[in-house]
């Protein structure tokens, strides 16, 4: 059965391996070129707080804008492609072409046919997701040396660690179930793309509740020192200790800023701090990176198991 699985799905496997190799070459080439650019243009002491370091960082961002664009779409596009081209055709194409009647009337029972297919292809997508995570993890430090944003940036968070493998597995299971339900490949593909997008939106909103947020009270500023912290919510704290979303009756005039200027807002905040107000920030520190990674991976893995189980149940109850 493993050989049959390879023969039937070698096109998806080889194409995915080729795309990963192409992406790896793109990341490696851009990283080597960026290393050379930094070595040539960055003054001693970079990365650091010096203005020249910021100028080099901006120049790098502009120079590799196209690479960043590819990277920015990857958290959504990669799982959607896996679900559409690995999961959806697994059962949908068999039903669509009627080849399931031939495959399931051989000496191999249907349940075993399904078990081998799901385990072999599921293992392959997990391996592919982990490989992508490894490549991104090796590539990012070249551009983000000294500034780690793997936790605070949700897009990056879902491209490193174990999250990509979990997302790929979830998309594969969703596509398999869609193929079993629709018995057509194209509707199953459409459902996968929509399902992955909706799930990603829901988990992004849900992730703030993976742990109780930490709380910090700031005086004189409304920004956390740690750029990689994940902000949950914020509120003003009155001198009496009561939290309010919007202070009123403070005697501090609040004027509207024009354009990108923040001068009036800064003056308003400075006035509030001068009257004894504090700024309370609820956030998740970067030290919770792996806790959040495993929580998200656990949710997606459980969902994958449920979706795969439903696909098997649907197929066994309605094999013809």
Coordinates of C-alpha atoms in Angstrom, one line a residue:
X1 CA 0.0 0.0 0.0
X2 CA 2.9 2.4 0.7
X3 CA 4.2 1.8 -2.8
X4 CA 0.7 2.4 -4.2
X5 CA 0.3 5.6 -2.2
X6 CA 3.7 6.8 -3.6
X7 CA 2.7 6.0 -7.2
X8 CA -0.7 7.7 -6.9
X9 CA 0.5 10.8 -5.1
X10 CA 4.1 11.2 -6.3
X11 CA 3.1 14.3 -8.4
X12 CA 2.0 16.2 -5.3
X13 CA 5.0 15.0 -3.2
X14 CA 7.6 15.9 -5.9
X15 CA 5.9 19.2 -6.7
X16 CA 5.8 20.2 -3.0
X17 CA 9.4 19.1 -2.5
X18 CA 10.3 21.2 -5.6
X19 CA 8.5 24.3 -4.2
X20 CA 10.2 23.9 -0.9
X21 CA 13.6 23.5 -2.6
X22 CA 12.8 26.7 -4.7
X23 CA 11.8 28.6 -1.6
X24 CA 14.9 27.4 0.3
X25 CA 17.1 28.6 -2.6
X26 CA 15.3 32.0 -2.6
X27 CA 15.7 32.4 1.2
X28 CA 19.4 31.2 1.1
X29 CA 20.2 33.5 -1.8
X30 CA 18.6 36.5 -0.2
X31 CA 20.2 35.7 3.2
X32 CA 23.7 35.5 1.7
X33 CA 23.2 38.6 -0.4
X34 CA 21.9 40.5 2.7
X35 CA 24.9 39.3 4.7
X36 CA 27.1 40.8 2.1
X37 CA 25.1 44.1 2.1
X38 CA 25.2 44.4 5.9
X39 CA 28.9 43.7 6.0
X40 CA 29.6 46.4 3.4
X41 CA 27.2 49.1 4.6
X42 CA 26.7 48.7 8.4
X43 CA 29.1 50.6 10.6
X44 CA 30.6 49.0 13.7
X45 CA 28.2 48.6 16.5
X46 CA 25.3 47.4 14.4
X47 CA 22.8 46.1 15.2
X48 CA 22.3 48.7 17.9
X49 CA 20.5 52.0 18.8
X50 CA 22.7 54.1 16.5
X51 CA 20.7 56.0 13.7
X52 CA 23.0 54.4 11.1
X53 CA 21.8 50.9 12.1
X54 CA 18.2 52.0 11.6
X55 CA 19.1 53.3 8.1
X56 CA 20.7 49.9 7.2
X57 CA 17.6 48.1 8.5
X58 CA 15.3 50.3 6.4
X59 CA 17.5 49.8 3.3
X60 CA 17.4 46.0 3.8
X61 CA 13.6 46.1 4.1
X62 CA 13.3 48.1 0.8
X63 CA 15.9 45.9 -0.9
X64 CA 14.0 42.7 -0.1
X65 CA 10.5 43.9 -0.2
X66 CA 9.5 41.2 -2.8
X67 CA 10.9 38.5 -0.5
X68 CA 9.0 39.9 2.4
X69 CA 5.8 39.9 0.3
X70 CA 6.2 36.2 -0.5
X71 CA 6.9 35.5 3.2
X72 CA 3.9 37.6 4.4
X73 CA 1.4 35.5 2.4
X74 CA 3.0 32.1 3.4
X75 CA 1.1 31.5 6.7
X76 CA -2.2 31.4 4.8
X77 CA -1.2 30.3 1.3
X78 CA 0.9 27.3 2.2
X79 CA -1.7 25.4 4.3
X80 CA -4.4 26.3 1.8
X81 CA -2.3 24.7 -1.0
X82 CA -1.7 21.6 1.0
X83 CA -5.4 21.2 1.8
X84 CA -6.4 21.9 -1.8
X85 CA -3.8 19.7 -3.6
X86 CA -3.1 17.0 -1.0
X87 CA -6.3 16.6 1.0
X88 CA -9.1 17.5 -1.4
X89 CA -8.2 15.0 -4.2
X90 CA -7.4 12.1 -1.8
X91 CA -11.0 10.9 -1.7
X92 CA -12.8 13.5 -4.0
X93 CA -10.9 12.4 -7.1
X94 CA -11.4 8.7 -6.4
X95 CA -15.2 9.3 -6.2
X96 CA -15.2 11.7 -9.1
X97 CA -13.5 9.3 -11.4
X98 CA -15.2 6.2 -10.0
X99 CA -11.8 4.6 -9.4
X100 CA -12.7 3.9 -5.7
X101 CA -14.8 0.9 -7.0
X102 CA -11.6 -0.6 -8.4
X103 CA -9.4 0.4 -5.4
X104 CA -11.8 -0.8 -2.8
X105 CA -12.7 -4.2 -4.3
X106 CA -9.2 -5.5 -4.1
X107 CA -7.8 -7.8 -1.3
X108 CA -7.0 -4.7 0.8
X109 CA -9.9 -3.6 3.1
X110 CA -11.1 -0.1 2.8
X111 CA -10.1 0.8 6.3
X112 CA -6.6 -0.3 5.6
X113 CA -6.5 1.6 2.4
X114 CA -7.6 4.8 4.3
X115 CA -5.2 4.2 7.2
X116 CA -2.1 3.9 5.0
X117 CA -3.1 6.8 2.8
X118 CA -3.8 9.1 5.7
X119 CA -0.8 8.1 7.8
X120 CA 1.8 8.3 4.9
X121 CA 0.5 11.5 3.4
X122 CA -0.2 13.0 6.8
X123 CA 3.4 12.2 7.9
X124 CA 4.7 13.8 4.7
X125 CA 2.8 17.1 5.2
X126 CA 4.0 17.3 8.8
X127 CA 7.6 16.8 7.6
X128 CA 7.1 19.4 5.0
X129 CA 5.8 21.9 7.5
X130 CA 8.7 21.3 9.9
X131 CA 11.2 21.8 7.0
X132 CA 9.6 25.1 6.1
X133 CA 9.8 26.2 9.8
X134 CA 13.5 25.3 9.9
X135 CA 14.2 27.2 6.7
X136 CA 12.4 30.3 8.0
X137 CA 14.0 30.1 11.4
X138 CA 17.5 30.0 9.8
X139 CA 16.6 32.8 7.4
X140 CA 15.0 35.4 9.7
X141 CA 18.0 36.2 12.0
X142 CA 19.9 37.6 9.0
X143 CA 17.3 40.4 8.7
X144 CA 16.2 40.6 12.3
X145 CA 19.5 40.3 14.1
X146 CA 19.1 41.8 17.6
X147 CA 15.3 42.3 17.1
X148 CA 13.3 39.1 17.7
X149 CA 9.7 39.3 16.7
X150 CA 8.8 35.7 16.4
X151 CA 6.1 36.0 19.1
X152 CA 4.5 39.4 18.8
X153 CA 4.0 39.1 15.0
X154 CA 1.3 36.5 14.5
X155 CA 2.3 35.9 10.9
X156 CA 5.8 35.1 11.8
X157 CA 4.6 33.1 14.8
X158 CA 2.8 30.7 12.5
X159 CA 5.8 30.2 10.3
X160 CA 8.3 29.0 13.0
X161 CA 8.3 26.4 15.6
X162 CA 5.8 23.5 15.3
X163 CA 2.9 25.7 14.1
X164 CA 3.5 25.2 10.3
X165 CA 3.4 21.4 10.7
X166 CA 0.2 21.6 12.6
X167 CA -1.4 24.0 10.1
X168 CA -0.4 21.8 7.2
X169 CA -1.8 18.7 8.9
X170 CA -5.1 20.5 9.7
X171 CA -5.5 21.7 6.1
X172 CA -4.8 18.2 4.8
X173 CA -7.4 16.6 7.1
X174 CA -9.9 19.3 6.2
X175 CA -9.4 18.7 2.5
X176 CA -9.8 15.0 3.0
X177 CA -13.1 15.4 4.8
X178 CA -14.3 17.9 2.2
X179 CA -13.5 15.4 -0.6
X180 CA -15.4 12.7 1.3
X181 CA -18.4 14.9 1.7
X182 CA -18.6 16.5 -1.7
X183 CA -17.2 13.6 -3.7
X184 CA -15.9 16.2 -6.1
X185 CA -12.4 17.8 -6.1
X186 CA -13.1 21.4 -7.0
X187 CA -15.8 22.1 -4.3
X188 CA -13.6 20.4 -1.8
X189 CA -10.7 22.7 -2.8
X190 CA -12.9 25.8 -2.4
X191 CA -14.1 24.6 1.0
X192 CA -10.5 24.1 2.2
X193 CA -9.3 27.6 1.2
X194 CA -12.3 29.1 3.0
X195 CA -12.0 26.8 6.0
X196 CA -8.3 27.5 6.5
X197 CA -8.9 31.3 6.2
X198 CA -11.7 31.2 8.8
X199 CA -9.8 28.9 11.1
X200 CA -6.8 31.2 11.0
X201 CA -8.9 34.2 11.8
X202 CA -10.6 32.4 14.7
X203 CA -7.3 31.1 16.2
X204 CA -5.7 34.5 15.8
X205 CA -8.5 36.0 17.9
X206 CA -8.5 33.0 20.3
X207 CA -4.7 33.1 20.9
X208 CA -5.0 36.0 23.4
X209 CA -6.8 33.6 25.7
X210 CA -4.2 30.8 25.7
X211 CA -2.9 32.2 29.0
X212 CA -3.8 34.9 31.6
X213 CA -2.2 38.1 30.3
X214 CA 0.5 39.8 32.4
X215 CA -0.2 43.3 33.6
X216 CA 2.2 46.3 33.7
X217 CA 1.5 49.9 34.8
X218 CA 3.5 52.4 32.8
X219 CA 4.2 56.0 33.8
X220 CA 5.4 58.5 31.2
X221 CA 4.9 56.2 28.2
X222 CA 2.3 54.0 26.6
X223 CA 4.8 51.6 25.0
X224 CA 6.3 48.4 26.4
X225 CA 10.0 48.1 26.3
X226 CA 9.9 44.6 24.8
X227 CA 9.0 44.9 21.1
X228 CA 8.2 41.2 20.9
X229 CA 5.4 41.3 23.5
X230 CA 1.9 40.5 22.3
X231 CA -0.5 43.3 23.5
X232 CA -3.9 42.1 24.6
X233 CA -5.6 45.3 25.8
X234 CA -4.8 48.5 27.6
X235 CA -6.6 51.0 29.9
X236 CA -5.9 54.2 31.8
X237 CA -5.7 54.0 35.6
X238 CA -7.1 56.9 37.4
X239 CA -5.2 58.3 40.5
X240 CA -7.9 56.5 42.6
X241 CA -6.9 53.1 41.1
X242 CA -9.9 52.7 38.9
X243 CA -9.3 51.5 35.3
X244 CA -11.1 53.4 32.5
X245 CA -11.0 53.0 28.7
X246 CA -11.1 56.8 28.1
X247 CA -10.4 59.3 30.9
X248 CA -13.0 62.1 31.1
X249 CA -13.1 65.3 33.0
X250 CA -9.3 65.4 33.4
X251 CA -8.8 69.0 32.4
X252 CA -6.3 67.8 29.7
X253 CA -7.4 69.0 26.3
X254 CA -7.3 66.4 23.5
X255 CA -6.9 67.9 20.0
X256 CA -7.0 65.9 16.8
X257 CA -3.7 65.4 15.0
X258 CA -3.4 66.0 11.3
X259 CA -1.5 63.6 8.9
X260 CA 1.0 61.3 10.6
X261 CA 1.7 63.8 13.4
X262 CA 1.2 62.4 16.9
X263 CA 2.2 65.7 18.7
X264 CA -1.3 66.5 20.1
X265 CA -1.8 62.9 21.4
X266 CA 1.6 62.9 23.0
X267 CA 0.8 66.3 24.7
X268 CA -2.5 64.8 26.0
X269 CA -0.9 61.7 27.4
X270 CA 1.9 63.8 29.0
X271 CA -0.8 65.9 30.7
X272 CA -2.6 62.8 32.0
X273 CA 0.7 61.4 33.4
X274 CA 1.3 64.8 35.0
X275 CA -2.1 64.5 36.8
X276 CA -1.2 61.1 38.3
X277 CA -2.8 58.8 35.7
X278 CA -1.0 55.6 34.7
X279 CA -1.3 53.4 31.7
X280 CA -2.1 49.7 32.3
X281 CA -1.1 47.2 29.7
X282 CA -2.2 43.6 29.5
X283 CA 0.2 41.5 27.4
X284 CA 1.8 38.2 26.8
X285 CA 5.6 38.2 27.2
X286 CA 7.8 36.5 24.6
X287 CA 8.8 33.9 27.2
X288 CA 5.4 32.2 26.4
X289 CA 6.4 31.4 22.8
X290 CA 6.6 27.7 23.2
X291 CA 3.5 27.5 25.5
X292 CA 1.5 29.2 22.8
X293 CA 3.1 27.2 20.0
X294 CA 2.2 23.9 21.7
X295 CA -1.3 25.1 22.6
X296 CA -2.0 26.1 19.0
X297 CA -0.5 22.9 17.7
X298 CA -2.5 20.9 20.1
X299 CA -5.8 22.5 19.0
X300 CA -5.0 22.0 15.4
X301 CA -3.9 18.4 15.9
X302 CA -7.0 17.5 17.8
X303 CA -9.1 19.2 15.1
X304 CA -7.1 17.2 12.5
X305 CA -7.8 13.9 14.2
X306 CA -11.5 14.8 14.4
X307 CA -11.7 15.7 10.8
X308 CA -9.8 12.6 9.7
X309 CA -12.0 10.5 11.8
X310 CA -15.1 12.0 10.2
X311 CA -13.7 11.4 6.8
X312 CA -13.0 7.8 7.5
X313 CA -16.4 7.3 9.1
X314 CA -18.1 9.0 6.1
X315 CA -16.2 6.8 3.7
X316 CA -16.8 3.5 5.5
X317 CA -20.5 4.2 5.9
X318 CA -21.0 5.2 2.3
X319 CA -18.3 3.4 0.3
X320 CA -20.1 3.1 -3.1

